[in-house]
mmCIF file of C-alpha atoms in Angstrom:
data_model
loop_
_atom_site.group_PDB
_atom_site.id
_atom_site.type_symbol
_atom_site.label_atom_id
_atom_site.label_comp_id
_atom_site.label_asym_id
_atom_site.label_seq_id
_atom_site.Cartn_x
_atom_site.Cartn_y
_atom_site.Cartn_z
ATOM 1 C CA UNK A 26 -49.817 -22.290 45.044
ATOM 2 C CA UNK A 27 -47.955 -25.660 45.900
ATOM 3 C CA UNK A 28 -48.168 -26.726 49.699
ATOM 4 C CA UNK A 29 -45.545 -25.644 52.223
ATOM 5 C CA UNK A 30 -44.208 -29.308 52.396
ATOM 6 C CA UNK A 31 -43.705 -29.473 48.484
ATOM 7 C CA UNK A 32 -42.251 -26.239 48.302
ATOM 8 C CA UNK A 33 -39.411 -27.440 51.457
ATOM 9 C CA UNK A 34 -38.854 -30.602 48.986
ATOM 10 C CA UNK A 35 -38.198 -28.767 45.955
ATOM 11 C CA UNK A 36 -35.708 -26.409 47.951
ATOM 12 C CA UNK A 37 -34.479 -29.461 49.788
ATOM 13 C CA UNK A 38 -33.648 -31.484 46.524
ATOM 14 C CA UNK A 39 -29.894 -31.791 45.242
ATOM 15 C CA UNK A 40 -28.124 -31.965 42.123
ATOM 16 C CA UNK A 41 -25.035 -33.863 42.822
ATOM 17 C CA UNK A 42 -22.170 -33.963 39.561
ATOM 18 C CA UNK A 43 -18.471 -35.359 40.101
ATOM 19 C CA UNK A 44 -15.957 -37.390 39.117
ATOM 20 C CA UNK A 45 -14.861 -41.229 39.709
ATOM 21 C CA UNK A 46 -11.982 -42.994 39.041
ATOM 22 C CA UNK A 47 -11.821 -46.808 38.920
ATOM 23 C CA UNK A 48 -8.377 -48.220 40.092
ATOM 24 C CA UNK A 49 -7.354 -51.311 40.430
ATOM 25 C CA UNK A 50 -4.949 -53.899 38.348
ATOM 26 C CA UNK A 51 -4.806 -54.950 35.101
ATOM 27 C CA UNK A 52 -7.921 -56.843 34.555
ATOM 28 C CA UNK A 53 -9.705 -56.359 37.483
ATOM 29 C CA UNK A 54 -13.251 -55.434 35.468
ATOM 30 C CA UNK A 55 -12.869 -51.918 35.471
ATOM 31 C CA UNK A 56 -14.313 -51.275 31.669
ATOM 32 C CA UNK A 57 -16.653 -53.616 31.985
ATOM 33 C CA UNK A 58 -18.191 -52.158 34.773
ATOM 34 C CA UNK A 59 -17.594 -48.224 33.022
ATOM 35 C CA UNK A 60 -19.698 -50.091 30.479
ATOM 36 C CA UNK A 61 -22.262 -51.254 32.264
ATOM 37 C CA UNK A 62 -22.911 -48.524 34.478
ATOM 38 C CA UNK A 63 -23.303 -46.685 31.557
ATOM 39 C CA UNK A 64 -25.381 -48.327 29.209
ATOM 40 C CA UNK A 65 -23.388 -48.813 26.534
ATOM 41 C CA UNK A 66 -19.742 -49.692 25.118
ATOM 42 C CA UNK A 67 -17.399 -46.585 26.390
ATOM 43 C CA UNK A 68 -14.696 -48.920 27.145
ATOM 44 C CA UNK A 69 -12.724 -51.576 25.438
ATOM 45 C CA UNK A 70 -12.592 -54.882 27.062
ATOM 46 C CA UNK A 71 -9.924 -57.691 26.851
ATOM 47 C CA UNK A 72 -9.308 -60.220 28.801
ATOM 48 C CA UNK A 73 -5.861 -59.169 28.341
ATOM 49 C CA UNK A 74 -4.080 -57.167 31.414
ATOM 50 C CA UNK A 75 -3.599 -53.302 30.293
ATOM 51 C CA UNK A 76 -6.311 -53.431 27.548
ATOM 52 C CA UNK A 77 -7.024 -49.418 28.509
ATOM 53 C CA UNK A 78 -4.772 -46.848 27.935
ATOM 54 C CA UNK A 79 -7.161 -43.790 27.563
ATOM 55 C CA UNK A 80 -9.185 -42.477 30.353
ATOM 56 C CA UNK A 81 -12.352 -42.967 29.361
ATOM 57 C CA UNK A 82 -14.969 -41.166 30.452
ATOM 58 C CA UNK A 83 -18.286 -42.554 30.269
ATOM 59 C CA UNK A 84 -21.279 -40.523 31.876
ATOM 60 C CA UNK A 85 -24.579 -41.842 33.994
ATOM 61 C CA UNK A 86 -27.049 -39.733 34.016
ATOM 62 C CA UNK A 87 -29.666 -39.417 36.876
ATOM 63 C CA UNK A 88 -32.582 -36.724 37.236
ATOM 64 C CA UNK A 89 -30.715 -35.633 40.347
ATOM 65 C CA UNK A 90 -26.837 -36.722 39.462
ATOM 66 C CA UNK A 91 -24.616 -36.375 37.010
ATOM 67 C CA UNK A 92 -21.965 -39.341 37.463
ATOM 68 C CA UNK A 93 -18.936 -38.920 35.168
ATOM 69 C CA UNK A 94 -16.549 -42.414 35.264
ATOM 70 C CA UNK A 95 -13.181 -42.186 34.531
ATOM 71 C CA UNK A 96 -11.455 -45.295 33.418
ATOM 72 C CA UNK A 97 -7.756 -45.623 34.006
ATOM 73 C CA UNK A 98 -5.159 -48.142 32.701
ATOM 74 C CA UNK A 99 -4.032 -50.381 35.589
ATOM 75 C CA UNK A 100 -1.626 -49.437 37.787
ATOM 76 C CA UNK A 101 1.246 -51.842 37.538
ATOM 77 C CA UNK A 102 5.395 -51.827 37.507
ATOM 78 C CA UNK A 103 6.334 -50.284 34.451
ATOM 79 C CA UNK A 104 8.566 -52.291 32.068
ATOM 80 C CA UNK A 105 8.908 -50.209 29.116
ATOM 81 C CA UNK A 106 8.302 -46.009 28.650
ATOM 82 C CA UNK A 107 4.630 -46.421 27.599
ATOM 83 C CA UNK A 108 4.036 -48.336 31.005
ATOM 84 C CA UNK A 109 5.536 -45.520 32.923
ATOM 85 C CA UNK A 110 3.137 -42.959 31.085
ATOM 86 C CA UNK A 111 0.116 -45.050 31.742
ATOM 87 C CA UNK A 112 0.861 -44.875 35.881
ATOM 88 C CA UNK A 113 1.555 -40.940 35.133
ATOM 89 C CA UNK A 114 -1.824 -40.739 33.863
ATOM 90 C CA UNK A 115 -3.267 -43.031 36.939
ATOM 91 C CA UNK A 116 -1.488 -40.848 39.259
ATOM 92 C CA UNK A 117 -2.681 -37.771 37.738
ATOM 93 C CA UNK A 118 -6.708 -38.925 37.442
ATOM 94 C CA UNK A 119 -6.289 -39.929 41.085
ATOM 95 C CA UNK A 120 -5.540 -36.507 42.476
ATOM 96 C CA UNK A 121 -8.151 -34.875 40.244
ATOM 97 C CA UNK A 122 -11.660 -36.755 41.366
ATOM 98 C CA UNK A 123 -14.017 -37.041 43.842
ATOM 99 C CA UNK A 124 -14.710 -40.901 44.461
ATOM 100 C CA UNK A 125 -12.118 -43.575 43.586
ATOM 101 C CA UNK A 126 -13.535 -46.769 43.289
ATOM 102 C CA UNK A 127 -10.880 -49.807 44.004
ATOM 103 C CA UNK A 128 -11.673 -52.501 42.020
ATOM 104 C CA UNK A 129 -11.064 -56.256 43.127
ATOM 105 C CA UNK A 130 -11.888 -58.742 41.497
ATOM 106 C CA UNK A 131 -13.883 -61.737 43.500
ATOM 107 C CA UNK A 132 -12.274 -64.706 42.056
ATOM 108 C CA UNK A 133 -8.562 -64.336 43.115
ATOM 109 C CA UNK A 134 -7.456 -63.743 46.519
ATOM 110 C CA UNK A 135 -5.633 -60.016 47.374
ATOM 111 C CA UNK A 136 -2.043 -60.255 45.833
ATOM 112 C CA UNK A 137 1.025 -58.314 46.225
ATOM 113 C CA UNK A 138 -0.840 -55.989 42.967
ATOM 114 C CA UNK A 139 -3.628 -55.069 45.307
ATOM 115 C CA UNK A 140 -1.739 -54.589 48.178
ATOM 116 C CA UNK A 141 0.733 -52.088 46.040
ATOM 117 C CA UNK A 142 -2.328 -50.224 44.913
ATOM 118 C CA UNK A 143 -4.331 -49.656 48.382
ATOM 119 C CA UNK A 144 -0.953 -48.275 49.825
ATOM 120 C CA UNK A 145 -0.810 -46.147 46.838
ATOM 121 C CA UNK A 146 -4.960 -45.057 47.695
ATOM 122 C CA UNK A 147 -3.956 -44.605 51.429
ATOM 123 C CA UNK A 148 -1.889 -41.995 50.943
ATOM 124 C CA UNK A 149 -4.270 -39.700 49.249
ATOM 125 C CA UNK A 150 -6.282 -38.578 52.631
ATOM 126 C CA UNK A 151 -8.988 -36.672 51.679
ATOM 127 C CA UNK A 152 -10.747 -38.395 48.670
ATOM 128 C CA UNK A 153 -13.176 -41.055 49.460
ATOM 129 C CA UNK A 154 -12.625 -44.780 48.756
ATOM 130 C CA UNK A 155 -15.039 -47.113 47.963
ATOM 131 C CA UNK A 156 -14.182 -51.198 47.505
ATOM 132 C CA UNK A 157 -15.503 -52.245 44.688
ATOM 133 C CA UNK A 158 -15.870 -56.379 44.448
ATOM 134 C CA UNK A 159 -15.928 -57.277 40.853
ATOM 135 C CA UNK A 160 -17.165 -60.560 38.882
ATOM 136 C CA UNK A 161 -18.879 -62.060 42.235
ATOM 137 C CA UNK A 162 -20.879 -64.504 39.377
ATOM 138 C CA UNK A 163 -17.676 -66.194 39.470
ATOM 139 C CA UNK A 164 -17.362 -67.489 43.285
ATOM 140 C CA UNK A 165 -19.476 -69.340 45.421
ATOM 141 C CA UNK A 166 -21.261 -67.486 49.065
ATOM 142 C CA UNK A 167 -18.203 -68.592 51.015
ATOM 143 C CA UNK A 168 -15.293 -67.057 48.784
ATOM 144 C CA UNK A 169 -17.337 -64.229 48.432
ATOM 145 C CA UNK A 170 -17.491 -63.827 51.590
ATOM 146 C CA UNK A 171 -13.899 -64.009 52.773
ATOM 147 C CA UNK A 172 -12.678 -61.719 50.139
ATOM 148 C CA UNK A 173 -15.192 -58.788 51.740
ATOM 149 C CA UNK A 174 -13.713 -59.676 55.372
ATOM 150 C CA UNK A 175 -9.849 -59.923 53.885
ATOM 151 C CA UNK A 176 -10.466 -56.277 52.049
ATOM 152 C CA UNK A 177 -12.137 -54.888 55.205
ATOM 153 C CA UNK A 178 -9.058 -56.170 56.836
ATOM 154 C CA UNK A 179 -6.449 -54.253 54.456
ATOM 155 C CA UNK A 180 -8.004 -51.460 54.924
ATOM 156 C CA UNK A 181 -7.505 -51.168 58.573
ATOM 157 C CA UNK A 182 -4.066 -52.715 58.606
ATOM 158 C CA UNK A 183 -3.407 -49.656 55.849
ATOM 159 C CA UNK A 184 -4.335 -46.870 58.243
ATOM 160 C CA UNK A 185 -7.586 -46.323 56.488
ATOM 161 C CA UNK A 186 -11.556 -47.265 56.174
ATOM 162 C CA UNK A 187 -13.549 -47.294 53.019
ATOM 163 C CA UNK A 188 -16.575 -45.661 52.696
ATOM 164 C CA UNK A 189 -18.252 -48.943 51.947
ATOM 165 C CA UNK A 190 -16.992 -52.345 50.453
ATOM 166 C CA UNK A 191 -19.743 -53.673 47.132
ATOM 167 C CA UNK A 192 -19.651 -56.623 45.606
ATOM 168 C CA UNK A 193 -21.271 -56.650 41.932
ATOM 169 C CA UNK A 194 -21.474 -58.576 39.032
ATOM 170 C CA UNK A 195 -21.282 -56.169 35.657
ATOM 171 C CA UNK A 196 -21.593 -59.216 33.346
ATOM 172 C CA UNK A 197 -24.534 -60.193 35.243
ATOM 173 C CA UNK A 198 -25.724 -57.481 36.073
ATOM 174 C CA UNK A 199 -25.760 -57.792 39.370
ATOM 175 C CA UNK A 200 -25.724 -54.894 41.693
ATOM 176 C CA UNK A 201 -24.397 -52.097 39.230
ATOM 177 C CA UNK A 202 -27.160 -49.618 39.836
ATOM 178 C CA UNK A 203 -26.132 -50.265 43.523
ATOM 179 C CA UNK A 204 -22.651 -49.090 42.499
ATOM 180 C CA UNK A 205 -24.026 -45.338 41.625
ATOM 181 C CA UNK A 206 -26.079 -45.059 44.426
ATOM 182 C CA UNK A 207 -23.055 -45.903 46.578
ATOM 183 C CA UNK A 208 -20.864 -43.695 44.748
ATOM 184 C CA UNK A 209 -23.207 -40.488 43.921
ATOM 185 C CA UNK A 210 -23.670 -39.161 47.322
ATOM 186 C CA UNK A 211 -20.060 -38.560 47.742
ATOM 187 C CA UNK A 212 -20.090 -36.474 44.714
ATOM 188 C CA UNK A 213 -19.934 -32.539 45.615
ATOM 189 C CA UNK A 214 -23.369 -30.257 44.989
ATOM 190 C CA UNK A 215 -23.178 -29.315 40.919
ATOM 191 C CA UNK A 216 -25.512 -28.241 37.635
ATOM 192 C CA UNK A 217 -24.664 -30.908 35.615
ATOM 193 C CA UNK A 218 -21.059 -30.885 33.629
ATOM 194 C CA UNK A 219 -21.970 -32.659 30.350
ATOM 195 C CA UNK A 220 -25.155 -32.162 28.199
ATOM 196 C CA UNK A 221 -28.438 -34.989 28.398
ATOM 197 C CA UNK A 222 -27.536 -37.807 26.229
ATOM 198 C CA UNK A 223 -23.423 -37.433 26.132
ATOM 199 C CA UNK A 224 -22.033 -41.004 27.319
ATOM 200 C CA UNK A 225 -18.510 -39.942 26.832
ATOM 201 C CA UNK A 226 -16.240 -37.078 26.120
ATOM 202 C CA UNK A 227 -13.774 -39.507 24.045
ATOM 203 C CA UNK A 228 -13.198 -38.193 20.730
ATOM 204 C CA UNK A 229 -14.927 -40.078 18.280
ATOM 205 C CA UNK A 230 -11.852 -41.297 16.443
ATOM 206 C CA UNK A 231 -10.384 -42.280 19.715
ATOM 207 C CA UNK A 232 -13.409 -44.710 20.193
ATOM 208 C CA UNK A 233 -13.282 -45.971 16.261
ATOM 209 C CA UNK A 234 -9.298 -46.360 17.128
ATOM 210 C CA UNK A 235 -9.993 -48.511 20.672
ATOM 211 C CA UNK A 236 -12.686 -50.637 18.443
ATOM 212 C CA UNK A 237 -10.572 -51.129 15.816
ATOM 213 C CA UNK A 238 -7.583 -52.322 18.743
ATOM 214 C CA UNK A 239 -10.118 -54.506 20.415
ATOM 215 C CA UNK A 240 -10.770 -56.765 17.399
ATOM 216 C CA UNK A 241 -7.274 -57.015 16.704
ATOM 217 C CA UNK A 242 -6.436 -57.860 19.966
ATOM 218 C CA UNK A 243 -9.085 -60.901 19.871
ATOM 219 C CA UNK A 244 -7.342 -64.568 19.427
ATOM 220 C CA UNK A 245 -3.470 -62.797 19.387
ATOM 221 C CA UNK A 246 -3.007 -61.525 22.680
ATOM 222 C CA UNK A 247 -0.314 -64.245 23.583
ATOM 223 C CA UNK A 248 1.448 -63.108 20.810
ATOM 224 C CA UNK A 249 0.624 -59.354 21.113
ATOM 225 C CA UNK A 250 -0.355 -58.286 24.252
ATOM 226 C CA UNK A 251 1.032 -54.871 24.224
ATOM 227 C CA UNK A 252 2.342 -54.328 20.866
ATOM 228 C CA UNK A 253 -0.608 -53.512 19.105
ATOM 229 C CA UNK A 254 -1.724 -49.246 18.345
ATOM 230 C CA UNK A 255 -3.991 -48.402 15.891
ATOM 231 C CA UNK A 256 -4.354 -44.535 14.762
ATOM 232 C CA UNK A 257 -7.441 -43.709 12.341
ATOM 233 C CA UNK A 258 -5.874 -41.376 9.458
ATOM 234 C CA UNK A 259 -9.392 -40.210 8.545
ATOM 235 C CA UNK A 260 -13.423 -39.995 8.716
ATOM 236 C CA UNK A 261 -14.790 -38.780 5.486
ATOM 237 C CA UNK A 262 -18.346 -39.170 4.327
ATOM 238 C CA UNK A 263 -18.715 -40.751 1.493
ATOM 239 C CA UNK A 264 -19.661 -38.325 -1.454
ATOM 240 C CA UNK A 265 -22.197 -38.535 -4.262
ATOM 241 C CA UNK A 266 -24.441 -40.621 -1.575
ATOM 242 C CA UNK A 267 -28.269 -40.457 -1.559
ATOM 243 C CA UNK A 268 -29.464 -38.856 2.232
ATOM 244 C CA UNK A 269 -31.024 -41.807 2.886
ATOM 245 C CA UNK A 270 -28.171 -44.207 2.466
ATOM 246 C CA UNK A 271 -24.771 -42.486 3.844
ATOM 247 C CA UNK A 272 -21.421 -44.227 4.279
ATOM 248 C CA UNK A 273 -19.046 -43.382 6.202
ATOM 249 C CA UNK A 274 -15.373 -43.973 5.051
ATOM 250 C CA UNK A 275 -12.674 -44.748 7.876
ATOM 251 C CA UNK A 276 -9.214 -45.271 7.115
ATOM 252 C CA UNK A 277 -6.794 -46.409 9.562
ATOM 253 C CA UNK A 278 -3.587 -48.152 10.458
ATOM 254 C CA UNK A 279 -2.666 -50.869 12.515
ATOM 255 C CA UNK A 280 0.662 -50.616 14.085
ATOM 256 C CA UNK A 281 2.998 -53.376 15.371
ATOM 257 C CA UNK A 282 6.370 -53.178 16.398
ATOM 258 C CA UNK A 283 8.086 -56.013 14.255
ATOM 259 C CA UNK A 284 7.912 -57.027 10.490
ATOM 260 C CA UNK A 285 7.279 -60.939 12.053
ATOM 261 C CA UNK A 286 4.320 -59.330 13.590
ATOM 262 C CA UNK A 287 2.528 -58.521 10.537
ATOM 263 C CA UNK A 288 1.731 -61.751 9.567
ATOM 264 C CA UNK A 289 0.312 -63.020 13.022
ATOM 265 C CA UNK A 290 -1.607 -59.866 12.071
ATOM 266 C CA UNK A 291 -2.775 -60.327 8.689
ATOM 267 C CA UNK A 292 -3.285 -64.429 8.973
ATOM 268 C CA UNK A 293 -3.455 -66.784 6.195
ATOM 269 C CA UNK A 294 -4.009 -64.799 2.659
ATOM 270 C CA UNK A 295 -5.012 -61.853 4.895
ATOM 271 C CA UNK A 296 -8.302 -64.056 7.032
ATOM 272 C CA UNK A 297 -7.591 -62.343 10.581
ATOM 273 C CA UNK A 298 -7.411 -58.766 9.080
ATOM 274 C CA UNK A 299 -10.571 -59.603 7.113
ATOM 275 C CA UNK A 300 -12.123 -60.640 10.379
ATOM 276 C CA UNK A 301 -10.678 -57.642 12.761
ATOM 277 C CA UNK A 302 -12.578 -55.543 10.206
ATOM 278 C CA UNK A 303 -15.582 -57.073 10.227
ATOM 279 C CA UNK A 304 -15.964 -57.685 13.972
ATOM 280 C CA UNK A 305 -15.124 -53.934 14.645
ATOM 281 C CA UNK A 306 -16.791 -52.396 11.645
ATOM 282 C CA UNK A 307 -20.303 -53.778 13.496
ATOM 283 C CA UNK A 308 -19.221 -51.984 16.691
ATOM 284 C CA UNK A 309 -18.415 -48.965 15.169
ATOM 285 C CA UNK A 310 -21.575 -48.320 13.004
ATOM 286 C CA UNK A 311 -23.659 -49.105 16.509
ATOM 287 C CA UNK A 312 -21.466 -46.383 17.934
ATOM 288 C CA UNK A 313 -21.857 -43.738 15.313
ATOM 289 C CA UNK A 314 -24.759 -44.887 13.681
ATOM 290 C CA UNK A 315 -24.506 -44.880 9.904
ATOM 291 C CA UNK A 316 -23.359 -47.534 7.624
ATOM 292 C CA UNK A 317 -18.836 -47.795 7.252
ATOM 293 C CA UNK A 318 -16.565 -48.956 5.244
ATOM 294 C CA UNK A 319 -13.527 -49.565 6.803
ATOM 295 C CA UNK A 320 -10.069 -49.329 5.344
ATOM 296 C CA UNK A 321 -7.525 -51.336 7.501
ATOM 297 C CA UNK A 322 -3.479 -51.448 6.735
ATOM 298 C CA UNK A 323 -0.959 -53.020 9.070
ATOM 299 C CA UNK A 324 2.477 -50.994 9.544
ATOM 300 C CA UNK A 325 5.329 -51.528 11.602
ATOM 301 C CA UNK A 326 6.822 -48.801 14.037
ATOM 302 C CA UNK A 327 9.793 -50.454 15.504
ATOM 303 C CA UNK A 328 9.926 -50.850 19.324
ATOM 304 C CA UNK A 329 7.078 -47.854 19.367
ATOM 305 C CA UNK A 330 6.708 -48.730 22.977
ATOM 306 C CA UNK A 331 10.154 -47.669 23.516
ATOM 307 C CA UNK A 332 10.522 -44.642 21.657
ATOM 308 C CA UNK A 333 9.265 -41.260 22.823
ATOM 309 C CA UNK A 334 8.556 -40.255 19.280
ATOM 310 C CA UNK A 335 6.749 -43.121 17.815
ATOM 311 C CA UNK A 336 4.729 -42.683 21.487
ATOM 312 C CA UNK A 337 3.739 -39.230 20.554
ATOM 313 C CA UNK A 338 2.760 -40.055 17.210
ATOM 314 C CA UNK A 339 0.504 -42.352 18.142
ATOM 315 C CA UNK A 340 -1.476 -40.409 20.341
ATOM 316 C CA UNK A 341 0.692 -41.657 23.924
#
């Protein structure tokens, strides 16, 4: 029979399971931290303002926690009817978790983005806030530093106190393992919500789509910040294959939102597209693990950010 003391510890031990949101503006590090907290590529990354516009969920997984990340597209003022449906969703995910994690990035000083934001954060009372100080392997002691003291101080001038302030590096990988532990024990008492090994809930074809996006994204983002959706038509396997070499064929479309688009698009005797293919097929056969080929065509859907319809076709 196990010792009085062992048997207290067992009773004594917790399984903690929850949900946090990361906040924060465009391109404050938010995937890249989902990312690295969880191990592996959840999230797309740009350095491109409003890169996300699915909440990801990507899922750490402790022997006594269960922490589930939701990633949410930036909060920011909404020029077009896509940007108001991305600060619906923010909106939404905020009143629905247990943790939110602000994220501020160490390299610029608090703006009038940030400031918007934590107002937004101090009027939802009763969920926790943590500070989150992202890409600290950009700044020297000193900046770091005064942007700790200058977020402790909007805080209080807010009405408000967060739970604690963190400064990590997820490139570096600095301090992300610090982020759970910060975040996990304000998670409520719960079995675990996902299965061992899940590291998202996103669809698959949702994650080939965001892959697909990313490459395209890569060298045209002056051009095409926002204009850019991609929608994967279909995921067949390949028939008539031996079991030991499978392919997987993926067909999907790129959409812009005007015919002078395409070309920025398709480059010189159709180089980018090549490229956008093979720089995303690589991701996606890591992610699903079996050899693709990958079918891209470009389309236009006139001013889809605009138009309610185009929106819901493509999955917005």
């Amino acid at each position: 029979m196990a010792p009085m003391s062992a048997r207290n510890q067992e009773s004594e031990a917790v399984h903690r399971a929850g949900f946090a949101c990361f906040v924060g503006r465009p391109n404050a590090g938010k995937s890249t931290l989902t990312n690295a907290l969880v191990g592996q590529k959840v999230a797309i990354t740009s350095n491109r303002p409003q890169t996300t516009r699915h909440t990801v969920r990507g899922i750490v997984h402790r022997p006594d926690a269960q922490l589930i990340l939701v990633d949410t597209p930036g909060l920011h003022k909404p020029r077009t009817l896509l940007g108001e449906r991305l600060n619906d969703i923010v909106r939404t995910t905020w009143a629905e978790v247990d943790v939110i994690g602000f994220c501020l990035p160490a390299d610029q000083k608090l703006g009038p983005g940030d400031r918007f934001i934590a107002k937004e954060l101090a009027g939802i009372k009763k969920t926790p806030k943590v500070a989150i100080v992202t890409k600290t392997d950009l700044v020297d002691s000193k900046t770091l530093a005064e942007q700790l003291i200058a977020i402790d101080q909007l805080g209080k001038e807010l009405g408000f106190e967060w739970q604690q302030i963190v400064p990590v590096s997820a490139l570096g990988n600095k301090q992300v393992d610090l982020v759970a532990d910060l975040l996990i024990p304000l998670l409520p008492e719960s079995p675990p919500l996902y299965p061992e090994g899940d590291l998202t809930d996103e669809p698959e074809q949702v994650m080939v789509a965001e892959l697909i996006r990313e490459a395209a994204l890569e060298g045209v983002r002056d051009e095409l910040p926002h204009s850019i959706a991609v929608v994967v038509e279909e995921m067949i396997p390949r028939e008539d294959r031996p079991v030991d070499k499978p392919l997987l064929d993926i067909h999907a479309n790129v959409y812009i939102e005007r015919p002078s688009q395409k070309g920025i698009i398709i480059g010189p005797k159709g180089s980018r597209l090549k490229e956008v293919g093979m720089k995303s097929r690589k991701h996606i056969e890591a992610l699903l693990g079996t050899p693709v080929f990958l079918d891209l065509h470009v389309k236009v859907a006139k001013d889809w950010q605009r138009d309610p319809k185009q929106l819901r076709k493509l999955g917005f």
